[in-house]
PDB file of C-alpha atoms in Angstrom:
ATOM      1  CA  MET L  28      91.163  80.182  80.056  1.00 57.00           C
ATOM      2  CA  ASN L  29      94.296  81.571  80.641  1.00 78.00           C
ATOM      3  CA  ALA L  30      95.083  81.481  84.409  1.00 86.00           C
ATOM      4  CA  CYS L  31      95.261  84.467  86.557  1.00 93.00           C
ATOM      5  CA  LYS L  32      98.348  85.031  88.507  1.00 96.00           C
ATOM      6  CA  VAL L  33      97.849  86.584  91.719  1.00 96.00           C
ATOM      7  CA  LEU L  34     100.008  87.872  94.670  1.00 98.00           C
ATOM      8  CA  ALA L  35      98.812  87.322  98.129  1.00 97.00           C
ATOM      9  CA  ILE L  36     100.790  88.999 100.670  1.00 98.00           C
ATOM     10  CA  ASP L  37     100.174  87.828 103.884  1.00 97.00           C
ATOM     11  CA  LEU L  38     102.000  90.753 107.246  1.00 97.00           C
ATOM     12  CA  GLY L  39     102.530  89.129 110.554  1.00 94.00           C
ATOM     13  CA  SER L  40     103.782  90.689 113.586  1.00 91.00           C
ATOM     14  CA  GLY L  41     107.300  88.738 113.195  1.00 93.00           C
ATOM     15  CA  SER L  42     107.240  88.216 109.753  1.00 96.00           C
ATOM     16  CA  GLY L  43     105.072  89.043 105.849  1.00 97.00           C
ATOM     17  CA  ARG L  44     105.740  86.881 103.348  1.00 97.00           C
ATOM     18  CA  GLY L  45     104.368  86.948  99.230  1.00 98.00           C
ATOM     19  CA  ILE L  46     101.928  84.099  97.822  1.00 97.00           C
ATOM     20  CA  TRP L  47     101.869  84.064  94.371  1.00 97.00           C
ATOM     21  CA  GLY L  48      98.900  81.655  92.807  1.00 95.00           C
ATOM     22  CA  ALA L  49      97.418  80.989  89.550  1.00 95.00           C
ATOM     23  CA  LEU L  50      93.981  80.505  89.060  1.00 90.00           C
ATOM     24  CA  LYS L  51      92.572  79.437  86.527  1.00 89.00           C
ATOM     25  CA  ASN L  52      88.566  77.944  85.734  1.00 87.00           C
ATOM     26  CA  GLY L  53      88.158  79.073  89.734  1.00 82.00           C
ATOM     27  CA  ARG L  54      90.792  76.433  91.369  1.00 89.00           C
ATOM     28  CA  ILE L  55      93.559  77.071  92.192  1.00 87.00           C
ATOM     29  CA  GLU L  56      96.365  75.149  90.736  1.00 87.00           C
ATOM     30  CA  CYS L  57      99.387  76.510  91.907  1.00 90.00           C
ATOM     31  CA  VAL L  58     100.568  78.032  95.331  1.00 94.00           C
ATOM     32  CA  LYS L  59     104.171  79.246  96.101  1.00 95.00           C
ATOM     33  CA  GLU L  60     105.899  80.699  98.768  1.00 97.00           C
ATOM     34  CA  VAL L  61     108.622  84.082  96.666  1.00 98.00           C
ATOM     35  CA  TYR L  62     109.671  85.301  99.530  1.00 98.00           C
ATOM     36  CA  ARG L  63     109.635  85.674 103.111  1.00 98.00           C
ATOM     37  CA  PHE L  64     110.792  88.967 105.277  1.00 97.00           C
ATOM     38  CA  LYS L  65     111.394  89.823 108.662  1.00 96.00           C
ATOM     39  CA  ASN L  66     109.115  92.642 110.680  1.00 95.00           C
ATOM     40  CA  GLY L  67     108.969  94.064 113.397  1.00 88.00           C
ATOM     41  CA  PHE L  68     108.802  96.316 115.731  1.00 90.00           C
ATOM     42  CA  ILE L  69     110.824  99.258 117.369  1.00 93.00           C
ATOM     43  CA  GLN L  70     111.036 100.796 120.288  1.00 94.00           C
ATOM     44  CA  ILE L  71     111.949 104.504 120.564  1.00 94.00           C
ATOM     45  CA  ASN L  72     111.961 106.615 124.352  1.00 93.00           C
ATOM     46  CA  GLY L  73     110.089 103.845 126.134  1.00 90.00           C
ATOM     47  CA  GLY L  74     107.327 103.886 122.885  1.00 93.00           C
ATOM     48  CA  ILE L  75     106.448 100.375 120.618  1.00 95.00           C
ATOM     49  CA  TYR L  76     106.231 101.419 116.835  1.00 96.00           C
ATOM     50  CA  TRP L  77     105.734  99.538 113.251  1.00 97.00           C
ATOM     51  CA  ASP L  78     108.703 100.713 111.096  1.00 96.00           C
ATOM     52  CA  TYR L  79     105.724 100.627 107.811  1.00 97.00           C
ATOM     53  CA  VAL L  80     108.793 101.508 105.697  1.00 97.00           C
ATOM     54  CA  ALA L  81     110.365  98.357 106.137  1.00 97.00           C
ATOM     55  CA  ILE L  82     107.444  96.706 105.749  1.00 97.00           C
ATOM     56  CA  TYR L  83     106.671  98.285 101.912  1.00 98.00           C
ATOM     57  CA  ARG L  84     110.833  97.522 101.132  1.00 98.00           C
ATOM     58  CA  GLY L  85     109.819  93.328 102.185  1.00 98.00           C
ATOM     59  CA  ILE L  86     106.467  93.959  99.819  1.00 98.00           C
ATOM     60  CA  LEU L  87     108.607  95.068  96.478  1.00 98.00           C
ATOM     61  CA  ASP L  88     111.128  92.852  97.952  1.00 98.00           C
ATOM     62  CA  CYS L  89     107.459  89.792  97.161  1.00 98.00           C
ATOM     63  CA  LEU L  90     106.686  91.669  93.882  1.00 98.00           C
ATOM     64  CA  ARG L  91     111.268  91.675  93.022  1.00 98.00           C
ATOM     65  CA  ALA L  92     111.071  87.608  93.760  1.00 98.00           C
ATOM     66  CA  CYS L  93     107.800  87.216  91.303  1.00 98.00           C
ATOM     67  CA  LYS L  94     110.361  88.628  88.912  1.00 97.00           C
ATOM     68  CA  LYS L  95     113.098  87.269  89.373  1.00 97.00           C
ATOM     69  CA  LYS L  96     111.320  83.483  88.553  1.00 97.00           C
ATOM     70  CA  ASP L  97     109.770  85.334  86.090  1.00 97.00           C
ATOM     71  CA  LEU L  98     106.297  84.701  87.126  1.00 97.00           C
ATOM     72  CA  ARG L  99     103.212  87.279  85.775  1.00 96.00           C
ATOM     73  CA  VAL L 100     101.382  89.269  88.879  1.00 97.00           C
ATOM     74  CA  ASP L 101      97.691  90.117  87.383  1.00 97.00           C
ATOM     75  CA  SER L 102      96.384  91.045  90.883  1.00 97.00           C
ATOM     76  CA  LEU L 103      98.018  91.597  94.800  1.00 97.00           C
ATOM     77  CA  SER L 104      96.071  91.890  98.110  1.00 97.00           C
ATOM     78  CA  ILE L 105      97.217  92.775 101.039  1.00 98.00           C
ATOM     79  CA  ASP L 106      96.269  91.531 104.928  1.00 97.00           C
ATOM     80  CA  GLY L 107      97.688  91.540 107.976  1.00 97.00           C
ATOM     81  CA  TRP L 108      97.349  91.907 111.609  1.00 93.00           C
ATOM     82  CA  SER L 109      94.439  94.109 113.572  1.00 90.00           C
ATOM     83  CA  GLN L 110      93.923  96.703 115.580  1.00 93.00           C
ATOM     84  CA  ASP L 111      97.612  98.978 114.359  1.00 96.00           C
ATOM     85  CA  TYR L 112      96.616 101.840 111.785  1.00 98.00           C
ATOM     86  CA  ALA L 113      98.846 105.171 110.546  1.00 98.00           C
ATOM     87  CA  TYR L 114      97.659 108.697 110.061  1.00 98.00           C
ATOM     88  CA  LEU L 115      98.110 110.630 106.623  1.00 98.00           C
ATOM     89  CA  SER L 116      97.805 113.835 106.853  1.00 98.00           C
ATOM     90  CA  ALA L 117      95.583 116.080 104.316  1.00 97.00           C
ATOM     91  CA  ASN L 118      98.361 116.305 101.548  1.00 97.00           C
ATOM     92  CA  GLY L 119      99.092 112.635 101.874  1.00 97.00           C
ATOM     93  CA  GLU L 120     102.184 111.855 103.970  1.00 97.00           C
ATOM     94  CA  VAL L 121     102.448 109.566 106.724  1.00 98.00           C
ATOM     95  CA  LEU L 122     102.591 111.539 110.659  1.00 97.00           C
ATOM     96  CA  GLY L 123     104.604 109.498 112.604  1.00 92.00           C
ATOM     97  CA  LEU L 124     105.192 106.216 113.094  1.00 95.00           C
ATOM     98  CA  PRO L 125     102.616 103.850 113.626  1.00 96.00           C
ATOM     99  CA  ARG L 126     101.793 102.718 116.992  1.00 94.00           C
ATOM    100  CA  SER L 127     102.091  98.854 118.069  1.00 94.00           C
ATOM    101  CA  TYR L 128      99.243  97.703 119.637  1.00 91.00           C
ATOM    102  CA  ARG L 129     101.932  95.912 122.125  1.00 90.00           C
ATOM    103  CA  ASP L 130     102.997  99.577 123.026  1.00 90.00           C
ATOM    104  CA  PRO L 131     102.644  99.605 127.845  1.00 83.00           C
ATOM    105  CA  VAL L 132     100.610 102.520 126.548  1.00 82.00           C
ATOM    106  CA  ASN L 133      97.698 100.177 125.531  1.00 73.00           C
ATOM    107  CA  ARG L 134      97.371  98.237 129.349  1.00 69.00           C
ATOM    108  CA  TRP L 135      97.329 102.519 131.260  1.00 66.00           C
ATOM    109  CA  ASN L 136      95.143 103.647 128.480  1.00 66.00           C
ATOM    110  CA  ASN L 137      92.527 100.471 129.244  1.00 65.00           C
ATOM    111  CA  THR L 138      91.770 101.485 132.749  1.00 65.00           C
ATOM    112  CA  GLN L 139      91.034 105.180 131.762  1.00 69.00           C
ATOM    113  CA  PHE L 140      88.693 103.943 129.195  1.00 70.00           C
ATOM    114  CA  GLU L 141      86.830 101.001 131.463  1.00 64.00           C
ATOM    115  CA  ASP L 142      86.296 104.492 133.650  1.00 61.00           C
ATOM    116  CA  ALA L 143      85.700 107.656 131.199  1.00 59.00           C
ATOM    117  CA  GLN L 144      82.432 108.821 132.231  1.00 45.00           C
ATOM    118  CA  ASN L 145      81.925 110.469 128.324  1.00 51.00           C
ATOM    119  CA  ILE L 146      81.789 106.991 126.827  1.00 53.00           C
ATOM    120  CA  ALA L 147      79.864 104.085 126.894  1.00 50.00           C
ATOM    121  CA  PRO L 148      82.828 101.093 126.199  1.00 50.00           C
ATOM    122  CA  MET L 149      79.496  97.855 126.391  1.00 48.00           C
ATOM    123  CA  ALA L 150      77.511  99.968 123.428  1.00 52.00           C
ATOM    124  CA  PHE L 151      80.245 100.342 121.644  1.00 57.00           C
ATOM    125  CA  SER L 152      81.092  96.073 122.365  1.00 54.00           C
ATOM    126  CA  ARG L 153      77.147  95.653 121.481  1.00 55.00           C
ATOM    127  CA  ALA L 154      76.946  97.398 118.606  1.00 67.00           C
ATOM    128  CA  SER L 155      80.422  96.277 117.065  1.00 65.00           C
ATOM    129  CA  GLY L 156      79.368  92.161 117.696  1.00 61.00           C
ATOM    130  CA  ALA L 157      82.983  91.821 119.391  1.00 64.00           C
ATOM    131  CA  SER L 158      83.858  89.925 122.309  1.00 61.00           C
ATOM    132  CA  ARG L 159      85.795  92.957 124.370  1.00 64.00           C
ATOM    133  CA  ALA L 160      88.347  93.694 124.685  1.00 68.00           C
ATOM    134  CA  SER L 161      91.576  95.275 125.645  1.00 70.00           C
ATOM    135  CA  ILE L 162      93.349  96.628 123.261  1.00 81.00           C
ATOM    136  CA  SER L 163      91.263  97.630 120.080  1.00 88.00           C
ATOM    137  CA  THR L 164      91.672 100.219 117.210  1.00 93.00           C
ATOM    138  CA  LEU L 165      88.379 101.826 119.173  1.00 90.00           C
ATOM    139  CA  ARG L 166      90.876 101.463 122.389  1.00 88.00           C
ATOM    140  CA  GLN L 167      94.021 103.420 120.417  1.00 91.00           C
ATOM    141  CA  LEU L 168      92.020 105.564 118.881  1.00 93.00           C
ATOM    142  CA  TRP L 169      90.436 106.977 122.290  1.00 89.00           C
ATOM    143  CA  TYR L 170      93.688 107.208 123.664  1.00 89.00           C
ATOM    144  CA  ASP L 171      94.970 110.147 120.364  1.00 93.00           C
ATOM    145  CA  ARG L 172      92.677 111.794 120.671  1.00 92.00           C
ATOM    146  CA  ASN L 173      92.482 112.692 124.273  1.00 89.00           C
ATOM    147  CA  PHE L 174      95.972 112.463 124.971  1.00 90.00           C
ATOM    148  CA  ARG L 175      97.944 113.052 121.898  1.00 92.00           C
ATOM    149  CA  LYS L 176      95.634 115.339 120.558  1.00 95.00           C
ATOM    150  CA  PRO L 177      98.234 117.547 117.323  1.00 96.00           C
ATOM    151  CA  LEU L 178      98.308 114.440 116.269  1.00 96.00           C
ATOM    152  CA  PHE L 179      94.793 113.138 116.099  1.00 97.00           C
ATOM    153  CA  GLU L 180      93.651 116.701 114.865  1.00 97.00           C
ATOM    154  CA  ALA L 181      96.428 116.852 112.430  1.00 97.00           C
ATOM    155  CA  ALA L 182      95.159 113.548 111.017  1.00 98.00           C
ATOM    156  CA  ASP L 183      92.564 113.978 107.844  1.00 98.00           C
ATOM    157  CA  LYS L 184      93.099 110.030 107.660  1.00 98.00           C
ATOM    158  CA  VAL L 185      93.217 106.176 109.909  1.00 98.00           C
ATOM    159  CA  LEU L 186      94.813 103.820 107.862  1.00 98.00           C
ATOM    160  CA  HIS L 187      95.913  99.991 109.459  1.00 98.00           C
ATOM    161  CA  ILE L 188      98.436  98.474 108.899  1.00 97.00           C
ATOM    162  CA  PRO L 189      97.503  96.493 105.643  1.00 98.00           C
ATOM    163  CA  TYR L 190      95.627  99.743 104.079  1.00 98.00           C
ATOM    164  CA  LEU L 191      99.100 101.619 104.491  1.00 98.00           C
ATOM    165  CA  MET L 192     100.410  99.187 102.392  1.00 98.00           C
ATOM    166  CA  VAL L 193      97.875 100.176  99.661  1.00 98.00           C
ATOM    167  CA  TYR L 194      97.547 103.551  99.637  1.00 98.00           C
ATOM    168  CA  LEU L 195     101.702 103.250  99.958  1.00 98.00           C
ATOM    169  CA  LEU L 196     101.939 101.272  96.621  1.00 98.00           C
ATOM    170  CA  THR L 197      98.887 102.862  94.740  1.00 98.00           C
ATOM    171  CA  GLY L 198      98.357 106.286  96.433  1.00 98.00           C
ATOM    172  CA  GLU L 199      94.484 105.346  97.185  1.00 98.00           C
ATOM    173  CA  THR L 200      92.524 104.988 100.738  1.00 98.00           C
ATOM    174  CA  ALA L 201      90.283 101.980 101.793  1.00 98.00           C
ATOM    175  CA  CYS L 202      89.499 100.139 104.498  1.00 97.00           C
ATOM    176  CA  ASP L 203      86.522  96.431 104.522  1.00 96.00           C
ATOM    177  CA  PRO L 204      84.706  95.794 107.390  1.00 93.00           C
ATOM    178  CA  SER L 205      86.923  92.749 108.564  1.00 94.00           C
ATOM    179  CA  LEU L 206      88.819  95.378 110.179  1.00 94.00           C
ATOM    180  CA  LEU L 207      86.391  97.468 111.759  1.00 93.00           C
ATOM    181  CA  SER L 208      84.773  94.241 112.953  1.00 89.00           C
ATOM    182  CA  ILE L 209      87.407  92.768 114.760  1.00 89.00           C
ATOM    183  CA  GLY L 210      88.714  96.524 116.420  1.00 91.00           C
ATOM    184  CA  GLU L 211      85.364  97.335 117.566  1.00 89.00           C
ATOM    185  CA  LEU L 212      84.057 100.403 115.034  1.00 92.00           C
ATOM    186  CA  GLY L 213      81.914  98.656 113.116  1.00 90.00           C
ATOM    187  CA  ASP L 214      78.028  97.439 113.310  1.00 89.00           C
ATOM    188  CA  VAL L 215      77.284  94.433 112.882  1.00 84.00           C
ATOM    189  CA  ARG L 216      73.593  95.612 112.431  1.00 85.00           C
ATOM    190  CA  THR L 217      75.280  96.632 109.275  1.00 88.00           C
ATOM    191  CA  MET L 218      78.442  95.397 108.883  1.00 89.00           C
ATOM    192  CA  HIS L 219      80.035  97.653 108.409  1.00 92.00           C
ATOM    193  CA  GLY L 220      81.590 101.112 109.937  1.00 93.00           C
ATOM    194  CA  SER L 221      79.093 102.141 113.476  1.00 91.00           C
ATOM    195  CA  GLN L 222      78.504 106.081 112.335  1.00 91.00           C
ATOM    196  CA  GLN L 223      77.160 106.519 116.121  1.00 88.00           C
ATOM    197  CA  THR L 224      81.378 105.120 117.315  1.00 88.00           C
ATOM    198  CA  TYR L 225      82.453 107.596 114.568  1.00 92.00           C
ATOM    199  CA  THR L 226      81.198 110.786 115.573  1.00 90.00           C
ATOM    200  CA  ARG L 227      81.166 109.417 119.670  1.00 86.00           C
ATOM    201  CA  LEU L 228      84.849 109.332 118.215  1.00 89.00           C
ATOM    202  CA  GLY L 229      85.796 112.243 116.324  1.00 93.00           C
ATOM    203  CA  VAL L 230      86.800 110.432 113.717  1.00 96.00           C
ATOM    204  CA  THR L 231      83.718 110.808 111.007  1.00 93.00           C
ATOM    205  CA  GLY L 232      85.804 112.050 107.999  1.00 95.00           C
ATOM    206  CA  LYS L 233      89.095 110.822 109.163  1.00 98.00           C
ATOM    207  CA  MET L 234      88.189 106.852 107.935  1.00 97.00           C
ATOM    208  CA  PRO L 235      88.098 105.641 104.081  1.00 97.00           C
ATOM    209  CA  VAL L 236      86.101 104.361 102.064  1.00 96.00           C
ATOM    210  CA  GLU L 237      84.301 101.232 102.566  1.00 96.00           C
ATOM    211  CA  ARG L 238      85.798  98.943 100.023  1.00 96.00           C
ATOM    212  CA  THR L 239      84.462  96.269  98.289  1.00 94.00           C
ATOM    213  CA  TRP L 240      85.805  92.590  98.410  1.00 93.00           C
ATOM    214  CA  GLY L 241      86.878  91.991  95.256  1.00 94.00           C
ATOM    215  CA  SER L 242      87.000  95.351  94.703  1.00 97.00           C
ATOM    216  CA  VAL L 243      90.063  97.481  92.414  1.00 98.00           C
ATOM    217  CA  ILE L 244      91.082  99.215  94.628  1.00 98.00           C
ATOM    218  CA  GLY L 245      94.201 101.128  92.307  1.00 98.00           C
ATOM    219  CA  ARG L 246      97.285 100.348  90.226  1.00 98.00           C
ATOM    220  CA  THR L 247     100.400  99.797  91.826  1.00 98.00           C
ATOM    221  CA  ASN L 248     102.173 103.355  90.707  1.00 98.00           C
ATOM    222  CA  ARG L 249     105.259 104.700  89.083  1.00 97.00           C
ATOM    223  CA  SER L 250     107.752 104.528  92.202  1.00 97.00           C
ATOM    224  CA  VAL L 251     107.040 100.709  92.198  1.00 98.00           C
ATOM    225  CA  HIS L 252     107.552 100.483  88.499  1.00 98.00           C
ATOM    226  CA  ALA L 253     110.887 102.521  89.511  1.00 98.00           C
ATOM    227  CA  GLU L 254     111.941 100.390  92.397  1.00 97.00           C
ATOM    228  CA  THR L 255     110.775  97.117  90.467  1.00 97.00           C
ATOM    229  CA  GLU L 256     110.254  97.977  86.955  1.00 96.00           C
ATOM    230  CA  ILE L 257     106.607  95.279  87.416  1.00 96.00           C
ATOM    231  CA  ASP L 258     103.949  97.988  85.522  1.00 95.00           C
ATOM    232  CA  ALA L 259     100.983  98.600  86.964  1.00 97.00           C
ATOM    233  CA  ILE L 260      99.499  96.057  88.679  1.00 97.00           C
ATOM    234  CA  PRO L 261      95.927  96.314  90.126  1.00 98.00           C
ATOM    235  CA  VAL L 262      95.877  95.830  94.126  1.00 98.00           C
ATOM    236  CA  ILE L 263      92.765  94.358  94.758  1.00 98.00           C
ATOM    237  CA  CYS L 264      90.385  94.482  98.602  1.00 97.00           C
ATOM    238  CA  THR L 265      90.046  91.015  99.847  1.00 96.00           C
ATOM    239  CA  MET L 266      89.986  90.416 103.684  1.00 94.00           C
ATOM    240  CA  GLY L 267      92.379  93.299 105.518  1.00 93.00           C
ATOM    241  CA  HIS L 268      92.678  91.362 108.951  1.00 91.00           C
ATOM    242  CA  ASP L 269      94.841  88.208 108.836  1.00 89.00           C
ATOM    243  CA  THR L 270      92.523  85.701 110.645  1.00 87.00           C
ATOM    244  CA  SER L 271      89.736  86.789 108.696  1.00 87.00           C
ATOM    245  CA  SER L 272      90.999  86.640 105.597  1.00 87.00           C
ATOM    246  CA  ALA L 273      92.385  82.557 106.916  1.00 82.00           C
ATOM    247  CA  VAL L 274      88.768  82.070 106.757  1.00 77.00           C
TER     248      VAL L 274
END
């Protein structure tokens, strides 16, 4: 059996890296870091955002490094930090810059969320199985629904950062239970996204289809080929939450 050559993209809040590995007969035969790139937030008018184009460029550089080192890539997958996300419009355009969990508004929002009379924070925590945290995808979406209405209402899809990168590579949208759980959007009873939570938040229909770990989400598109000269590669669903993926 020939070895399967894979590229794992691990996104952190300070840097990203591409880890290339060879798998044969269910065993890891080789692992090496092929490229590392800087990541970080951008401060604009008092807000803190992620430069998602720079992150995407870093992923392309990981692929270019594999090409330069003559390392075949049969598939790739991406994990990253939790909580943060971007919006897509109905015609597939990214709406604005993704807000960072480090944004100062999250401290103010935490108090507003807890004091809200039309929402039950404890119920969400019990449903998700996650411990209550001052920052979560749930709380950030609640803030957007109430205080960034034009952006929230224009959004057709919500994509966590790892799946934003998958979308840029393939044109396909996705999510997985690991990010939904840590972000207080999951239901511990079903191990999937909580439809009750989606309804309360007003994001029913905005959340992408959940993918099964190990399944193919899509293949890298012509734009990726034009940038890297690498033919279409299957992009595999892994645990999008970096800590879950590491475990």
